Amino acid sequence: MIDLQRLPKAELHLHIEGTFEPELIFALSERNGVPLPYPDVQSLRDAYQFSDLQSFLDLYYAAMGVLRTERDFYELTSAYAQRAVTQGVRHAEIFFDPQAHLQRGIAFETVVDGITAALDDARRRTGLTSHLIMCFLRDLPAQAAFETLERAKTRRDRILAVGLDSAEVGNPPSKFATVFEQARAQGYLTVAHAGEEGPPEYIWQALDLLKVSRIDHGVRCLEDEKLVQRLRRQRTPLTVCPFSNVRLRVVDTLAHHPLKRMLDAGLVATVNSDDPAYFGGYIGDNFQGVAADLHLTDDDIVTLARNSFEGAFIDDMTRSRFLAEIEALHV
Ligand code: HPA
Ligand code: ZN
């Protein structure tokens, strides 16, 4: 029996603003004098009943309104790093949404400096390694993404990749082809959310127009056999988020989640937590949920852990070290 919490894993799909637990939201609301439209922690938690991606995003953006100072971003990120390490995360590639903060008058540097100070401390204390991925909000104009790319120049060395998130349907990857091209020219790697609520066509566009190294979510690829063949042949990692898909009604129950079918189709699927404070658990909890409800075998579990390091932006020596640790557990 594999210990799913301790199993070494990389987390590749995690929005730092989605790790904002209700207790910390309230503490920062008070400290910063930014009121919330909820009287207490319990009533905020009670509002976590989502009907789709947009209903979640409305609450997600409202809650992050209480994040104001570098210290706030430091505390948010430290709390995540601690939780992640207890659930077996050895390496994390973390999304953040700079536009959601810039729009509120928070400087780009305040956000990045708070997050990176916490990640630097976490690495010293626990060995957790990490990268930052800056996401563009796809429901804003492409021009706003260009401006964000420009703003990021003061912290270029702290950001490894750009991504694409927020409301997917009606905002195809093609809208961001030019800004992603510029980002690649500046040396950024690229990823994109695609095929969560949007159609397989958005996954094709992410591959062909944005030249992504990974697809975030991608569960709807199964509707297109040619696309499945392409993803399998290229070994494109898919950062699947099971609890998220259930909470946002992309799938009806965990028992019906397509993860097992994706593995059986030979896709490089990984398990991730997306916005764990909102969706009922962190990455180890997601592993436990799918292992039970999809009756995953030990081989499936080991494949998922291996895939997470195969998909990570780490060098081959580091990758081999992590893979050897997994093999040592699986005798
Ligand atoms: N999908 C799209 N945008 C997001 C998500 C998600 O699951 N979480 C935070 N921003
Ligand atoms: Zn996401």
Tab-separated table of C-alpha atoms and ligand atoms in Angstrom:
chain	number	residue	atom	x	y	z
A	1	MET	CA	0.000	0.000	0.000
A	2	ILE	CA	1.526	3.302	-1.120
A	3	ASP	CA	1.305	6.226	1.313
A	4	LEU	CA	-0.389	8.734	-1.001
A	5	GLN	CA	0.351	11.719	1.208
A	6	ARG	CA	4.062	10.984	1.499
A	7	LEU	CA	4.581	9.845	-2.096
A	8	PRO	CA	7.046	12.343	-3.670
A	9	LYS	CA	5.248	14.484	-6.221
A	10	ALA	CA	5.461	17.714	-8.178
A	11	GLU	CA	2.520	20.106	-8.168
A	12	LEU	CA	2.157	21.678	-11.620
A	13	HIS	CA	-1.264	23.339	-11.455
A	14	LEU	CA	-1.769	25.514	-8.415
A	15	HIS	CA	-3.028	29.108	-8.252
A	16	ILE	CA	-1.451	30.726	-5.208
A	17	GLU	CA	-4.528	32.947	-4.774
A	18	GLY	CA	-6.578	29.727	-4.681
A	19	THR	CA	-4.763	28.598	-1.524
A	20	PHE	CA	-6.267	31.509	0.425
A	21	GLU	CA	-8.010	29.799	3.366
A	22	PRO	CA	-11.072	31.522	4.899
A	23	GLU	CA	-9.322	32.052	8.270
A	24	LEU	CA	-6.474	33.953	6.597
A	25	ILE	CA	-8.917	35.861	4.371
A	26	PHE	CA	-10.651	37.140	7.525
A	27	ALA	CA	-7.400	37.872	9.358
A	28	LEU	CA	-6.113	40.002	6.458
A	29	SER	CA	-9.499	41.664	5.981
A	30	GLU	CA	-9.232	42.900	9.570
A	31	ARG	CA	-5.545	43.768	9.470
A	32	ASN	CA	-5.920	45.781	6.266
A	33	GLY	CA	-9.323	47.279	7.072
A	34	VAL	CA	-10.813	45.859	3.885
A	35	PRO	CA	-14.370	44.684	4.625
A	36	LEU	CA	-15.839	41.430	3.282
A	37	PRO	CA	-19.487	40.863	2.363
A	38	TYR	CA	-19.604	37.910	4.808
A	39	PRO	CA	-20.029	38.205	8.605
A	40	ASP	CA	-17.725	35.298	9.511
A	41	VAL	CA	-15.576	32.401	8.312
A	42	GLN	CA	-18.452	29.923	8.338
A	43	SER	CA	-20.708	32.041	6.148
A	44	LEU	CA	-17.858	32.529	3.688
A	45	ARG	CA	-17.263	28.753	3.586
A	46	ASP	CA	-20.983	28.222	3.092
A	47	ALA	CA	-20.731	30.291	-0.105
A	48	TYR	CA	-18.383	27.708	-1.676
A	49	GLN	CA	-21.168	26.154	-3.743
A	50	PHE	CA	-20.245	26.604	-7.372
A	51	SER	CA	-22.304	25.972	-10.491
A	52	ASP	CA	-19.500	26.520	-13.032
A	53	LEU	CA	-16.096	28.182	-13.452
A	54	GLN	CA	-17.484	31.744	-13.512
A	55	SER	CA	-19.395	31.355	-10.233
A	56	PHE	CA	-16.117	30.313	-8.608
A	57	LEU	CA	-14.094	33.102	-10.227
A	58	ASP	CA	-16.490	35.741	-8.859
A	59	LEU	CA	-15.741	34.644	-5.280
A	60	TYR	CA	-12.032	34.011	-5.970
A	61	TYR	CA	-11.481	37.583	-7.230
A	62	ALA	CA	-13.579	39.071	-4.390
A	63	ALA	CA	-11.575	37.271	-1.684
A	64	MET	CA	-8.193	38.338	-3.055
A	65	GLY	CA	-9.278	41.961	-2.641
A	66	VAL	CA	-7.983	41.797	0.951
A	67	LEU	CA	-4.398	41.022	-0.209
A	68	ARG	CA	-2.556	44.315	-0.127
A	69	THR	CA	1.020	44.165	1.166
A	70	GLU	CA	4.147	42.158	0.487
A	71	ARG	CA	3.680	40.586	3.924
A	72	ASP	CA	0.184	39.398	2.884
A	73	PHE	CA	1.583	37.617	-0.176
A	74	TYR	CA	4.384	36.199	1.971
A	75	GLU	CA	1.935	34.739	4.502
A	76	LEU	CA	-0.341	33.351	1.788
A	77	THR	CA	2.566	31.584	0.087
A	78	SER	CA	4.187	30.329	3.308
A	79	ALA	CA	0.942	28.692	4.353
A	80	TYR	CA	0.706	26.902	0.993
A	81	ALA	CA	4.333	25.738	1.103
A	82	GLN	CA	3.830	24.189	4.535
A	83	ARG	CA	0.655	22.379	3.501
A	84	ALA	CA	2.237	21.190	0.258
A	85	VAL	CA	5.287	19.705	1.972
A	86	THR	CA	3.097	17.716	4.398
A	87	GLN	CA	1.328	16.254	1.347
A	88	GLY	CA	4.500	15.065	-0.373
A	89	VAL	CA	5.157	18.001	-2.705
A	90	ARG	CA	8.879	18.202	-3.464
A	91	HIS	CA	8.633	20.702	-6.314
A	92	ALA	CA	5.837	23.192	-7.121
A	93	GLU	CA	5.231	25.316	-10.223
A	94	ILE	CA	2.953	28.040	-8.986
A	95	PHE	CA	0.567	30.283	-10.921
A	96	PHE	CA	-0.195	33.820	-9.911
A	97	ASP	CA	-2.602	36.354	-11.426
A	98	PRO	CA	-0.791	39.716	-11.526
A	99	GLN	CA	-3.612	41.486	-13.378
A	100	ALA	CA	-6.070	40.743	-10.580
A	101	HIS	CA	-3.752	42.713	-8.275
A	102	LEU	CA	-2.591	45.434	-10.684
A	103	GLN	CA	-6.261	46.297	-11.285
A	104	ARG	CA	-6.591	47.002	-7.552
A	105	GLY	CA	-3.560	49.268	-7.476
A	106	ILE	CA	-1.091	46.729	-6.040
A	107	ALA	CA	2.395	46.966	-7.590
A	108	PHE	CA	3.725	43.997	-9.569
A	109	GLU	CA	6.833	43.989	-7.363
A	110	THR	CA	4.784	43.790	-4.133
A	111	VAL	CA	3.144	40.596	-5.356
A	112	VAL	CA	6.262	38.892	-6.719
A	113	ASP	CA	8.540	39.909	-3.851
A	114	GLY	CA	6.118	38.581	-1.222
A	115	ILE	CA	5.621	35.276	-3.027
A	116	THR	CA	9.310	34.717	-3.816
A	117	ALA	CA	10.500	35.604	-0.294
A	118	ALA	CA	8.193	32.897	1.068
A	119	LEU	CA	9.363	30.382	-1.557
A	120	ASP	CA	13.017	31.155	-0.815
A	121	ASP	CA	12.396	30.589	2.918
A	122	ALA	CA	10.466	27.380	2.226
A	123	ARG	CA	13.342	26.044	0.160
A	124	ARG	CA	15.827	26.759	2.957
A	125	ARG	CA	13.595	25.234	5.625
A	126	THR	CA	12.123	22.209	3.827
A	127	GLY	CA	13.986	21.670	0.545
A	128	LEU	CA	10.828	22.435	-1.474
A	129	THR	CA	11.846	23.768	-4.897
A	130	SER	CA	9.573	25.897	-7.032
A	131	HIS	CA	9.025	28.044	-10.099
A	132	LEU	CA	6.596	30.885	-10.742
A	133	ILE	CA	4.238	31.020	-13.723
A	134	MET	CA	2.577	34.346	-14.508
A	135	CYS	CA	-0.944	33.882	-15.882
A	136	PHE	CA	-2.761	36.290	-18.160
A	137	LEU	CA	-6.482	36.737	-17.539
A	138	ARG	CA	-8.065	35.583	-20.797
A	139	ASP	CA	-11.317	37.478	-20.202
A	140	LEU	CA	-9.390	40.770	-20.395
A	141	PRO	CA	-8.171	42.206	-23.734
A	142	ALA	CA	-4.886	40.950	-25.209
A	143	GLN	CA	-3.566	44.504	-24.806
A	144	ALA	CA	-3.762	44.135	-21.011
A	145	ALA	CA	-1.637	40.979	-21.264
A	146	PHE	CA	0.984	42.895	-23.300
A	147	GLU	CA	1.121	45.568	-20.600
A	148	THR	CA	1.536	42.901	-17.916
A	149	LEU	CA	4.384	41.279	-19.848
A	150	GLU	CA	6.040	44.700	-19.924
A	151	ARG	CA	5.514	45.239	-16.184
A	152	ALA	CA	7.116	41.855	-15.465
A	153	LYS	CA	10.471	43.028	-16.807
A	154	THR	CA	11.580	44.237	-13.359
A	155	ARG	CA	11.216	40.661	-12.039
A	156	ARG	CA	12.050	38.719	-15.222
A	157	ASP	CA	14.553	36.472	-13.444
A	158	ARG	CA	11.943	35.231	-10.951
A	159	ILE	CA	9.344	34.085	-13.473
A	160	LEU	CA	9.899	30.984	-15.604
A	161	ALA	CA	6.774	30.752	-17.712
A	162	VAL	CA	3.550	32.452	-18.744
A	163	GLY	CA	0.113	30.837	-18.610
A	164	LEU	CA	-3.513	31.601	-19.441
A	165	ASP	CA	-6.405	31.339	-16.985
A	166	SER	CA	-9.818	32.749	-15.941
A	167	ALA	CA	-13.059	32.456	-17.966
A	168	GLU	CA	-12.295	30.066	-20.830
A	169	VAL	CA	-15.365	29.843	-23.083
A	170	GLY	CA	-15.391	32.703	-25.623
A	171	ASN	CA	-11.729	33.515	-24.901
A	172	PRO	CA	-9.766	31.101	-27.119
A	173	PRO	CA	-5.975	30.796	-27.067
A	174	SER	CA	-5.879	32.439	-30.533
A	175	LYS	CA	-6.675	35.770	-28.824
A	176	PHE	CA	-3.239	35.592	-27.154
A	177	ALA	CA	-1.099	34.214	-30.011
A	178	THR	CA	0.934	37.428	-30.435
A	179	VAL	CA	1.529	38.117	-26.753
A	180	PHE	CA	2.646	34.508	-26.209
A	181	GLU	CA	4.983	34.856	-29.191
A	182	GLN	CA	6.539	37.910	-27.532
A	183	ALA	CA	6.794	36.072	-24.225
A	184	ARG	CA	8.611	33.178	-25.923
A	185	ALA	CA	10.952	35.655	-27.605
A	186	GLN	CA	11.796	36.937	-24.097
A	187	GLY	CA	12.664	33.401	-23.023
A	188	TYR	CA	9.521	32.440	-21.138
A	189	LEU	CA	8.176	28.894	-21.371
A	190	THR	CA	4.430	28.680	-22.028
A	191	VAL	CA	1.453	26.741	-20.659
A	192	ALA	CA	-2.299	27.377	-20.933
A	193	HIS	CA	-5.575	26.299	-19.394
A	194	ALA	CA	-7.474	24.596	-22.211
A	195	GLY	CA	-10.229	22.006	-22.439
A	196	GLU	CA	-11.565	22.574	-18.908
A	197	GLU	CA	-14.914	24.075	-19.979
A	198	GLY	CA	-13.736	24.960	-23.493
A	199	PRO	CA	-13.767	22.586	-26.502
A	200	PRO	CA	-10.933	20.388	-27.839
A	201	GLU	CA	-10.322	23.089	-30.478
A	202	TYR	CA	-8.876	25.299	-27.712
A	203	ILE	CA	-6.335	22.562	-26.903
A	204	TRP	CA	-5.272	22.408	-30.566
A	205	GLN	CA	-4.840	26.195	-30.527
A	206	ALA	CA	-2.815	26.114	-27.301
A	207	LEU	CA	-0.449	23.574	-28.904
A	208	ASP	CA	-0.215	25.139	-32.367
A	209	LEU	CA	-0.510	28.881	-31.664
A	210	LEU	CA	0.826	29.256	-28.114
A	211	LYS	CA	3.402	26.413	-28.419
A	212	VAL	CA	2.700	25.294	-24.870
A	213	SER	CA	4.854	22.756	-23.033
A	214	ARG	CA	1.834	21.520	-21.037
A	215	ILE	CA	-1.947	21.750	-21.129
A	216	ASP	CA	-3.657	22.774	-17.885
A	217	HIS	CA	-6.769	20.623	-17.297
A	218	GLY	CA	-7.264	19.289	-20.857
A	219	VAL	CA	-9.885	16.775	-19.750
A	220	ARG	CA	-12.059	17.498	-22.816
A	221	CYS	CA	-9.310	16.151	-25.123
A	222	LEU	CA	-11.028	12.763	-24.866
A	223	GLU	CA	-13.771	14.064	-27.176
A	224	ASP	CA	-11.276	14.179	-30.080
A	225	GLU	CA	-9.396	10.977	-30.944
A	226	LYS	CA	-6.928	12.756	-33.269
A	227	LEU	CA	-6.055	15.141	-30.452
A	228	VAL	CA	-5.540	12.253	-28.018
A	229	GLN	CA	-3.140	10.682	-30.544
A	230	ARG	CA	-1.213	13.945	-30.848
A	231	LEU	CA	-0.946	14.460	-27.071
A	232	ARG	CA	0.126	10.847	-26.580
A	233	ARG	CA	2.696	10.928	-29.391
A	234	GLN	CA	4.226	14.197	-28.162
A	235	ARG	CA	3.934	13.175	-24.495
A	236	THR	CA	2.375	16.540	-23.689
A	237	PRO	CA	1.686	16.634	-19.940
A	238	LEU	CA	-1.901	17.394	-18.873
A	239	THR	CA	-2.259	18.960	-15.431
A	240	VAL	CA	-5.539	17.455	-14.296
A	241	CYS	CA	-7.340	18.751	-11.174
A	242	PRO	CA	-9.921	16.187	-10.034
A	243	PHE	CA	-11.501	17.976	-7.033
A	244	SER	CA	-11.703	21.190	-9.064
A	245	ASN	CA	-13.513	19.430	-11.913
A	246	VAL	CA	-16.138	18.077	-9.520
A	247	ARG	CA	-16.639	21.372	-7.637
A	248	LEU	CA	-16.922	23.378	-10.865
A	249	ARG	CA	-19.208	20.736	-12.414
A	250	VAL	CA	-16.902	19.849	-15.274
A	251	VAL	CA	-17.640	16.261	-14.217
A	252	ASP	CA	-20.556	15.136	-12.043
A	253	THR	CA	-18.727	12.936	-9.518
A	254	LEU	CA	-15.178	11.829	-8.771
A	255	ALA	CA	-16.196	8.258	-9.658
A	256	HIS	CA	-16.940	9.493	-13.209
A	257	HIS	CA	-13.749	11.526	-13.554
A	258	PRO	CA	-11.900	10.832	-16.860
A	259	LEU	CA	-8.443	10.609	-15.200
A	260	LYS	CA	-8.320	6.796	-15.347
A	261	ARG	CA	-9.394	6.834	-19.003
A	262	MET	CA	-6.672	9.385	-19.716
A	263	LEU	CA	-4.033	7.134	-18.131
A	264	ASP	CA	-5.379	4.099	-19.985
A	265	ALA	CA	-5.140	6.094	-23.247
A	266	GLY	CA	-1.415	6.554	-22.582
A	267	LEU	CA	-1.646	10.293	-21.883
A	268	VAL	CA	0.864	11.975	-19.536
A	269	ALA	CA	-1.791	12.965	-16.981
A	270	THR	CA	-0.873	14.428	-13.592
A	271	VAL	CA	-2.928	15.144	-10.453
A	272	ASN	CA	-2.999	18.662	-8.988
A	273	SER	CA	-5.094	20.766	-6.619
A	274	ASP	CA	-5.821	23.962	-8.672
A	275	ASP	CA	-7.434	26.090	-5.907
A	276	PRO	CA	-7.255	23.817	-2.851
A	277	ALA	CA	-8.753	26.258	-0.334
A	278	TYR	CA	-11.936	26.346	-2.420
A	279	PHE	CA	-12.229	22.816	-3.759
A	280	GLY	CA	-12.008	20.607	-0.689
A	281	GLY	CA	-8.390	19.570	-0.472
A	282	TYR	CA	-4.710	19.776	-1.311
A	283	ILE	CA	-2.784	17.545	-3.695
A	284	GLY	CA	-2.423	14.494	-1.433
A	285	ASP	CA	-6.167	14.670	-0.768
A	286	ASN	CA	-6.764	14.678	-4.553
A	287	PHE	CA	-4.539	11.579	-4.888
A	288	GLN	CA	-6.505	9.841	-2.115
A	289	GLY	CA	-9.834	10.802	-3.675
A	290	VAL	CA	-9.074	9.497	-7.154
A	291	ALA	CA	-7.256	6.394	-5.873
A	292	ALA	CA	-10.384	5.376	-3.959
A	293	ASP	CA	-13.168	6.467	-6.311
A	294	LEU	CA	-11.477	5.415	-9.572
A	295	HIS	CA	-9.986	2.222	-8.074
A	296	LEU	CA	-6.494	3.172	-9.206
A	297	THR	CA	-3.823	0.477	-9.059
A	298	ASP	CA	-0.407	0.967	-7.474
A	299	ASP	CA	0.970	1.174	-11.026
A	300	ASP	CA	-1.476	4.007	-11.831
A	301	ILE	CA	-0.418	5.887	-8.704
A	302	VAL	CA	3.280	5.488	-9.462
A	303	THR	CA	2.655	6.593	-13.057
A	304	LEU	CA	0.933	9.758	-11.790
A	305	ALA	CA	3.849	10.583	-9.501
A	306	ARG	CA	6.367	9.858	-12.277
A	307	ASN	CA	4.358	11.946	-14.750
A	308	SER	CA	4.461	14.921	-12.379
A	309	PHE	CA	8.264	14.952	-12.530
A	310	GLU	CA	8.297	14.181	-16.260
A	311	GLY	CA	6.120	17.263	-16.801
A	312	ALA	CA	8.045	19.545	-14.442
A	313	PHE	CA	10.425	22.250	-15.677
A	314	ILE	CA	13.473	20.703	-13.965
A	315	ASP	CA	16.802	19.492	-15.310
A	316	ASP	CA	17.373	15.834	-16.142
A	317	MET	CA	19.617	15.146	-13.156
A	318	THR	CA	17.042	16.484	-10.719
A	319	ARG	CA	14.323	14.537	-12.517
A	320	SER	CA	16.300	11.296	-12.266
A	321	ARG	CA	16.801	11.845	-8.544
A	322	PHE	CA	13.069	12.260	-7.930
A	323	LEU	CA	12.202	9.270	-10.129
A	324	ALA	CA	14.698	7.112	-8.229
A	325	GLU	CA	12.991	8.093	-4.957
A	326	ILE	CA	9.657	6.941	-6.326
A	327	GLU	CA	11.160	3.628	-7.521
A	328	ALA	CA	12.644	3.050	-4.071
A	329	LEU	CA	9.160	3.277	-2.536
A	330	HIS	CA	7.567	0.999	-5.090
A	331	VAL	CA	9.243	-2.378	-4.507
B	1	HPA	N1	-9.695	27.733	-14.338
B	1	HPA	C1	-9.473	28.919	-14.897
B	1	HPA	N2	-9.009	29.953	-14.220
B	1	HPA	C2	-8.713	29.799	-12.932
B	1	HPA	C3	-8.908	28.605	-12.300
B	1	HPA	C4	-9.423	27.499	-13.037
B	1	HPA	O1	-9.648	26.374	-12.547
B	1	HPA	N3	-8.520	28.779	-11.003
B	1	HPA	C5	-8.074	30.052	-10.896
B	1	HPA	N4	-8.203	30.680	-12.054
B	2	ZN	ZN	-6.342	26.363	-12.831
